[in-house]
XYZ file of C-alpha atoms in Angstrom:
431
model
C 31.196 -44.400 -52.356
C 33.238 -42.017 -53.387
C 34.916 -39.281 -50.952
C 32.614 -36.784 -52.985
C 29.461 -38.090 -52.193
C 30.685 -39.146 -48.730
C 31.659 -35.201 -47.943
C 28.300 -34.251 -49.427
C 26.405 -36.742 -46.986
C 28.340 -35.457 -43.794
C 27.794 -31.285 -45.461
C 24.243 -32.691 -45.017
C 24.046 -34.339 -42.100
C 26.156 -31.714 -40.179
C 23.944 -28.687 -41.257
C 20.699 -31.200 -40.312
C 22.714 -31.305 -36.950
C 22.954 -27.473 -36.395
C 19.121 -26.975 -37.799
C 18.581 -29.292 -35.027
C 20.445 -27.234 -32.472
C 19.086 -23.561 -33.590
C 16.030 -25.297 -33.308
C 16.987 -26.530 -29.196
C 18.439 -23.079 -28.503
C 15.454 -21.057 -29.915
C 13.177 -23.620 -27.852
C 14.797 -22.768 -24.606
C 14.986 -18.749 -25.302
C 11.477 -18.696 -26.470
C 9.936 -20.286 -23.611
C 11.785 -18.801 -21.196
C 10.836 -14.817 -22.213
C 7.140 -15.933 -22.865
C 4.997 -13.524 -20.400
C 3.634 -15.928 -17.962
C 0.153 -13.716 -17.502
C -0.319 -13.245 -21.570
C -0.104 -17.529 -21.792
C -2.180 -18.114 -18.691
C -5.022 -15.931 -20.161
C -4.194 -17.345 -23.944
C -4.528 -20.980 -21.792
C -7.475 -20.293 -20.548
C -9.309 -19.453 -23.793
C -7.952 -22.350 -25.510
C -5.669 -21.399 -27.604
C -3.850 -24.824 -28.505
C -0.502 -23.443 -28.775
C -0.899 -21.768 -25.570
C -2.144 -24.729 -23.733
C 0.557 -27.032 -24.975
C 3.839 -25.105 -23.433
C 1.767 -24.111 -20.071
C 2.047 -27.855 -19.874
C 5.250 -28.056 -20.559
C 6.149 -25.465 -17.916
C 4.547 -26.629 -14.945
C 6.991 -29.213 -15.060
C 10.064 -26.479 -15.896
C 13.121 -28.897 -14.541
C 12.321 -31.450 -16.731
C 11.410 -29.249 -20.109
C 15.474 -27.386 -19.712
C 16.259 -31.123 -19.133
C 15.029 -32.437 -22.732
C 16.738 -28.990 -24.389
C 19.837 -29.139 -23.497
C 19.516 -33.321 -23.486
C 18.735 -32.884 -26.861
C 21.406 -29.728 -27.874
C 24.325 -31.092 -26.213
C 23.157 -34.650 -28.169
C 23.449 -32.827 -31.687
C 26.400 -30.057 -30.299
C 28.171 -33.259 -30.026
C 27.172 -35.236 -32.846
C 27.783 -31.958 -34.981
C 31.575 -31.635 -33.676
C 32.382 -35.340 -34.800
C 30.632 -34.864 -38.604
C 32.960 -31.534 -38.371
C 35.584 -33.397 -37.489
C 35.666 -36.215 -40.081
C 34.860 -33.358 -42.530
C 38.208 -32.489 -42.221
C 39.641 -36.030 -42.346
C 38.117 -35.656 -45.867
C 39.401 -32.937 -46.368
C 42.678 -32.052 -45.420
C 43.387 -35.709 -44.933
C 43.976 -35.315 -41.118
C 41.677 -33.786 -38.116
C 43.147 -30.417 -38.410
C 41.342 -29.883 -34.718
C 42.276 -26.611 -34.137
C 41.401 -25.224 -37.400
C 37.787 -27.506 -36.836
C 36.957 -25.994 -33.321
C 37.281 -22.242 -34.598
C 35.375 -23.070 -37.992
C 32.494 -25.229 -35.279
C 32.241 -22.637 -32.871
C 31.774 -19.543 -35.516
C 28.956 -21.767 -37.180
C 27.468 -23.246 -34.013
C 27.714 -19.737 -32.248
C 25.745 -17.833 -35.541
C 23.374 -20.367 -36.772
C 22.569 -22.320 -34.113
C 22.634 -19.807 -30.456
C 22.782 -15.695 -31.090
C 20.442 -15.829 -34.056
C 18.037 -18.562 -33.279
C 18.112 -17.237 -29.659
C 17.850 -13.455 -31.138
C 14.180 -14.453 -32.815
C 13.301 -16.139 -29.713
C 13.873 -13.811 -27.625
C 11.717 -10.549 -30.257
C 8.996 -13.499 -30.907
C 8.590 -15.796 -28.468
C 5.017 -17.085 -29.439
C 5.880 -17.636 -32.895
C 8.647 -19.952 -31.671
C 7.313 -21.799 -28.396
C 4.068 -22.681 -29.991
C 5.350 -24.581 -32.540
C 8.548 -25.935 -30.781
C 6.218 -27.424 -28.425
C 4.915 -30.283 -30.963
C 8.176 -31.914 -31.051
C 9.549 -30.866 -27.311
C 6.536 -33.016 -26.041
C 6.773 -35.915 -28.322
C 10.868 -36.058 -26.916
C 9.959 -35.519 -23.362
C 7.461 -39.031 -23.582
C 10.800 -40.546 -25.857
C 13.644 -39.947 -23.755
C 11.796 -39.781 -19.869
C 13.984 -41.947 -18.678
C 17.451 -40.311 -19.417
C 15.134 -36.913 -18.880
C 13.963 -38.820 -14.814
C 17.711 -39.895 -14.264
C 19.546 -36.288 -15.232
C 16.773 -34.465 -13.532
C 17.058 -36.776 -10.010
C 20.795 -36.256 -10.203
C 20.333 -32.965 -10.774
C 18.256 -32.493 -7.834
C 20.402 -34.400 -5.335
C 23.518 -31.912 -6.274
C 21.425 -28.532 -5.877
C 20.176 -30.101 -2.278
C 24.085 -31.189 -1.485
C 24.721 -27.328 -1.897
C 22.294 -25.942 0.298
C 19.068 -25.076 -2.397
C 16.067 -25.897 -2.010
C 14.864 -27.918 -5.513
C 11.201 -26.248 -4.926
C 12.801 -23.098 -5.440
C 10.143 -20.086 -4.921
C 7.335 -18.683 -7.210
C 9.331 -15.710 -9.373
C 6.769 -15.165 -11.839
C 4.053 -13.870 -8.047
C 4.557 -10.155 -8.459
C 4.749 -7.829 -5.638
C 2.635 -4.780 -5.299
C 5.292 -2.639 -5.977
C 6.461 -5.028 -9.437
C 2.837 -5.352 -10.241
C 2.939 -1.154 -10.040
C 5.933 -1.483 -12.678
C 3.269 -3.380 -15.037
C 0.610 -1.201 -15.094
C 3.147 1.933 -15.522
C 4.751 0.041 -18.102
C 1.556 -0.426 -20.107
C -0.060 2.974 -19.615
C 0.328 3.458 -23.302
C -1.860 1.269 -24.422
C -4.467 2.034 -20.972
C -6.652 5.371 -21.086
C -5.572 7.819 -18.862
C -8.156 7.142 -16.334
C -8.397 3.536 -16.201
C -4.260 4.135 -15.574
C -4.917 6.055 -12.983
C -7.453 3.582 -11.156
C -5.404 0.813 -11.096
C -2.492 2.955 -9.229
C -4.939 4.058 -7.034
C -6.308 0.907 -6.142
C -2.757 -0.717 -5.617
C -2.244 2.694 -3.817
C -4.962 1.606 -1.086
C -2.775 -0.276 0.966
C -0.412 2.280 1.540
C -3.140 5.146 2.667
C -4.921 5.189 5.684
C -8.179 6.224 6.708
C -6.702 9.455 8.390
C -5.307 10.369 4.987
C -8.610 10.924 3.836
C -10.400 11.857 7.067
C -13.270 14.829 7.365
C -11.741 16.237 9.752
C -13.317 17.132 13.166
C -14.275 21.127 12.882
C -15.010 20.404 9.158
C -17.877 17.450 9.749
C -21.220 18.657 9.450
C -23.689 17.136 12.504
C -26.659 17.754 14.575
C -26.041 18.729 18.448
C -29.621 17.019 19.821
C -30.005 19.334 22.612
C -30.829 22.669 20.195
C -34.191 23.965 19.718
C -35.988 21.959 17.052
C -35.944 24.740 15.054
C -32.578 24.792 14.367
C -32.347 21.543 14.011
C -34.823 21.982 11.481
C -33.261 24.078 9.727
C -30.010 22.709 9.933
C -31.455 19.326 8.404
C -32.611 21.805 5.627
C -29.398 23.104 4.729
C -27.574 20.021 4.766
C -25.948 18.334 1.512
C -24.593 15.468 2.766
C -26.764 11.863 2.963
C -25.496 11.357 5.963
C -25.100 13.221 9.403
C -23.972 12.087 12.944
C -26.784 13.465 15.830
C -24.556 14.030 19.102
C -25.326 15.274 22.151
C -23.243 18.964 23.045
C -20.313 17.717 21.551
C -18.958 15.300 18.910
C -17.112 12.529 21.986
C -21.199 11.775 22.740
C -22.474 10.859 19.201
C -25.805 9.111 19.538
C -26.126 8.108 16.193
C -25.893 8.995 12.152
C -28.869 9.879 10.551
C -29.981 9.310 7.535
C -31.203 12.071 5.669
C -34.697 9.909 3.934
C -35.183 9.144 7.591
C -36.236 12.836 7.856
C -38.662 12.943 4.409
C -40.383 9.820 6.310
C -40.840 11.807 9.557
C -41.550 14.244 7.845
C -44.487 12.890 5.911
C -45.985 11.851 8.718
C -45.652 14.591 10.748
C -43.492 13.103 13.970
C -40.562 15.464 13.257
C -39.142 16.252 17.295
C -36.151 15.716 18.701
C -37.022 11.726 20.535
C -38.293 10.409 16.767
C -34.942 11.501 15.391
C -32.866 10.005 18.108
C -35.323 6.565 17.669
C -34.083 7.476 13.331
C -30.396 7.427 13.820
C -28.948 4.076 13.452
C -25.862 3.323 15.788
C -22.035 4.613 15.405
C -19.747 2.200 13.586
C -15.902 3.606 14.983
C -12.820 2.792 13.165
C -9.233 3.087 14.550
C -7.213 6.433 12.198
C -4.587 3.758 11.315
C -6.671 1.476 9.513
C -5.785 1.011 5.895
C -7.704 2.300 2.977
C -8.243 -1.164 1.270
C -9.386 -2.920 4.740
C -11.894 -0.187 5.633
C -13.555 -0.418 1.884
C -14.008 -4.618 2.638
C -15.470 -3.789 6.251
C -17.549 -1.253 4.605
C -18.579 -3.958 2.319
C -19.285 -6.556 4.920
C -21.117 -4.937 7.108
C -23.342 -3.192 4.488
C -22.088 0.443 6.048
C -21.566 3.850 4.211
C -20.037 5.650 7.225
C -17.827 5.555 10.069
C -16.494 7.583 13.109
C -12.339 7.506 12.926
C -11.034 7.733 16.370
C -7.533 8.075 17.999
C -5.622 6.077 20.208
C -7.103 7.776 22.999
C -11.442 7.182 21.796
C -11.449 10.463 20.659
C -13.297 11.058 17.475
C -11.442 12.865 14.555
C -13.630 13.325 12.588
C -15.432 10.529 9.830
C -14.870 8.845 6.068
C -17.664 7.527 3.927
C -17.367 4.857 1.304
C -17.477 8.093 -1.341
C -14.189 8.734 0.009
C -12.164 5.774 -0.510
C -14.135 5.241 -3.970
C -12.364 8.946 -4.882
C -9.328 7.663 -4.004
C -9.790 5.067 -7.190
C -11.823 6.709 -9.087
C -11.114 10.812 -8.488
C -13.662 13.227 -7.542
C -18.046 12.491 -8.969
C -17.603 16.412 -9.758
C -16.502 17.569 -13.286
C -14.897 20.892 -12.253
C -13.210 20.277 -9.467
C -11.233 23.421 -8.261
C -14.540 24.994 -8.690
C -17.306 23.428 -6.804
C -14.193 22.788 -4.078
C -15.114 25.163 -1.232
C -11.717 25.131 0.367
C -9.956 25.966 -3.054
C -11.003 29.252 -5.083
C -9.021 30.143 -8.434
C -6.986 33.552 -8.584
C -7.351 35.978 -11.452
C -2.564 35.706 -11.326
C -3.191 32.110 -11.152
C -2.741 31.408 -7.678
C -4.776 29.618 -5.605
C -6.552 30.613 -2.031
C -6.965 27.717 -0.046
C -8.111 26.945 3.101
C -5.751 25.941 5.698
C -7.784 23.242 6.978
C -8.315 21.809 2.878
C -6.962 18.322 3.162
C -3.627 17.927 0.869
C -4.933 14.861 -0.638
C -8.398 16.792 -2.148
C -5.771 19.422 -2.816
C -3.482 17.416 -4.802
C -6.395 15.263 -6.679
C -8.915 18.499 -7.558
C -5.790 20.626 -9.185
C -3.808 18.410 -9.969
C -0.763 19.133 -7.869
C 2.089 17.048 -6.443
C 2.327 18.313 -2.616
C 4.058 16.139 -0.091
C 0.970 13.693 1.672
C 4.181 12.062 3.959
C 3.653 13.752 7.161
C 1.023 16.761 7.666
C -2.625 15.792 6.478
C -3.704 19.441 6.219
C -2.526 22.596 4.351
C -2.283 24.437 7.397
C -0.345 21.870 9.002
C 2.092 21.314 6.175
C 3.029 25.072 6.405
C 3.223 24.986 10.774
C 5.495 21.469 9.928
C 7.805 23.678 7.225
C 8.255 26.673 9.252
C 8.656 25.166 13.171
C 6.057 27.546 14.578
C 2.906 29.488 14.028
C 3.741 32.016 11.359
C 2.676 35.263 11.024
C 0.269 36.718 8.372
C 2.331 37.575 4.904
C 4.853 34.944 5.279
C 5.664 33.720 2.377
C 7.028 29.874 1.937
C 8.468 27.730 -0.692
C 7.400 24.421 -1.287
C 8.628 22.105 -3.447
C 7.873 22.908 -6.938
C 5.087 25.625 -5.323
C 5.203 29.115 -2.985
C 2.976 29.842 -0.875
C 1.772 33.388 1.554
C 0.032 33.098 4.245
C -3.171 35.108 4.485
C -4.549 34.847 7.445
C -3.354 33.376 10.574
C -5.957 32.797 13.658
C -6.530 31.212 16.816
C -3.030 29.512 16.573
C -3.911 28.238 12.830
C -3.370 29.425 9.425
C -6.619 29.476 8.046
C -6.055 31.025 4.909
C -3.080 30.431 2.270
C -2.570 32.032 -1.250
C -0.228 29.514 -3.339
C 1.240 30.141 -6.963
C 1.875 26.257 -8.692
C 5.558 27.604 -9.592
C 8.883 28.565 -7.522
C 9.032 31.810 -10.004
C 7.867 34.204 -6.577
C 11.382 35.619 -6.021
C 10.397 37.702 -2.445
C 10.361 34.966 -0.120
C 11.142 35.679 3.839
C 13.418 32.730 5.646
C 10.771 32.824 8.404
C 12.945 30.167 10.157
C 13.883 30.890 13.734
C 17.287 31.082 14.605
C 19.657 29.898 16.621
């Protein structure tokens, strides 16, 4: 065999080793870069490549071992062949030149380029690569087993758990990030619903409660004519029936039951009480996702909210919770919300007892919901006192002007959705 033939064969083998090294490098990067949730979805749909890769990733330690064994083997072989090529060309090994040239070739053609392509197109690389990896894993399993066991012993000696943890288990905040990053591919309404669903755990019934002073209820001690008139004007499906005070609720009355009584001409106080259902009490600190499950489990749609002393604070309904997810069930929220009245100057006249979350949802605002639940509570919290009328308050991105204060409570406030209002009174108490 001539030197030219020998050199040509060495070069061909060297190129083959570089290609093999590129294969192992790209396989490793592509396998680790795959979207695990998309992979699981495709695997369940029966995509062959996804099923093969999922099988390999069930034992990531074995997968990494076979890739590294193969990659190191072909790289060492490439180094030996490069040395042989140098001897043929220069008559001696020339280790420095050989090392420099080999490093450049391996970096460009067997590491950086294939790994970059694999990172950009993981599915296109991982699925076909899995064919050979499965075969190699079966053929070289004894070597892989030895390498893994020795490695696991060293890992335990260093104080680490060889089982590791499930790094692909998304936390709630990580899931929220995924949803936000996918917002361009989701309709706005669906994106909002997903985020609202994730936020249910952070929101309690106290955040969406219909406060005590806003509850529509029937005082059974009133005259029957007054009760019937109240029922006739009621716009709710269910209302509490109480005796003298809301802390003494007898039961919950469904308007459908009233219709039945009217039809039978048996409507009186006793009949009304008989048609009520048992009151379902819940603590104010109950998270919304828990309460949604409880409503579903108990097949109920209304609950009476009590504080730590057992005093009735208000009510919450299944519809209130669903509105936290899908938004209001009405079309023009600002117009239908009786607590919000649009003004000609771009401001809104808002009832002091209005819930801040309802205002934010109705007007797409971002008033602070971390503390007080109502506009009155928010302004009193900021001012640290009960203000006089005509006091102006600058909020973050908003300007509020107090219109009416009555019975130690801000009854009406005018809010502009900007801080362009200039004449703001400093109402903070001076020391």
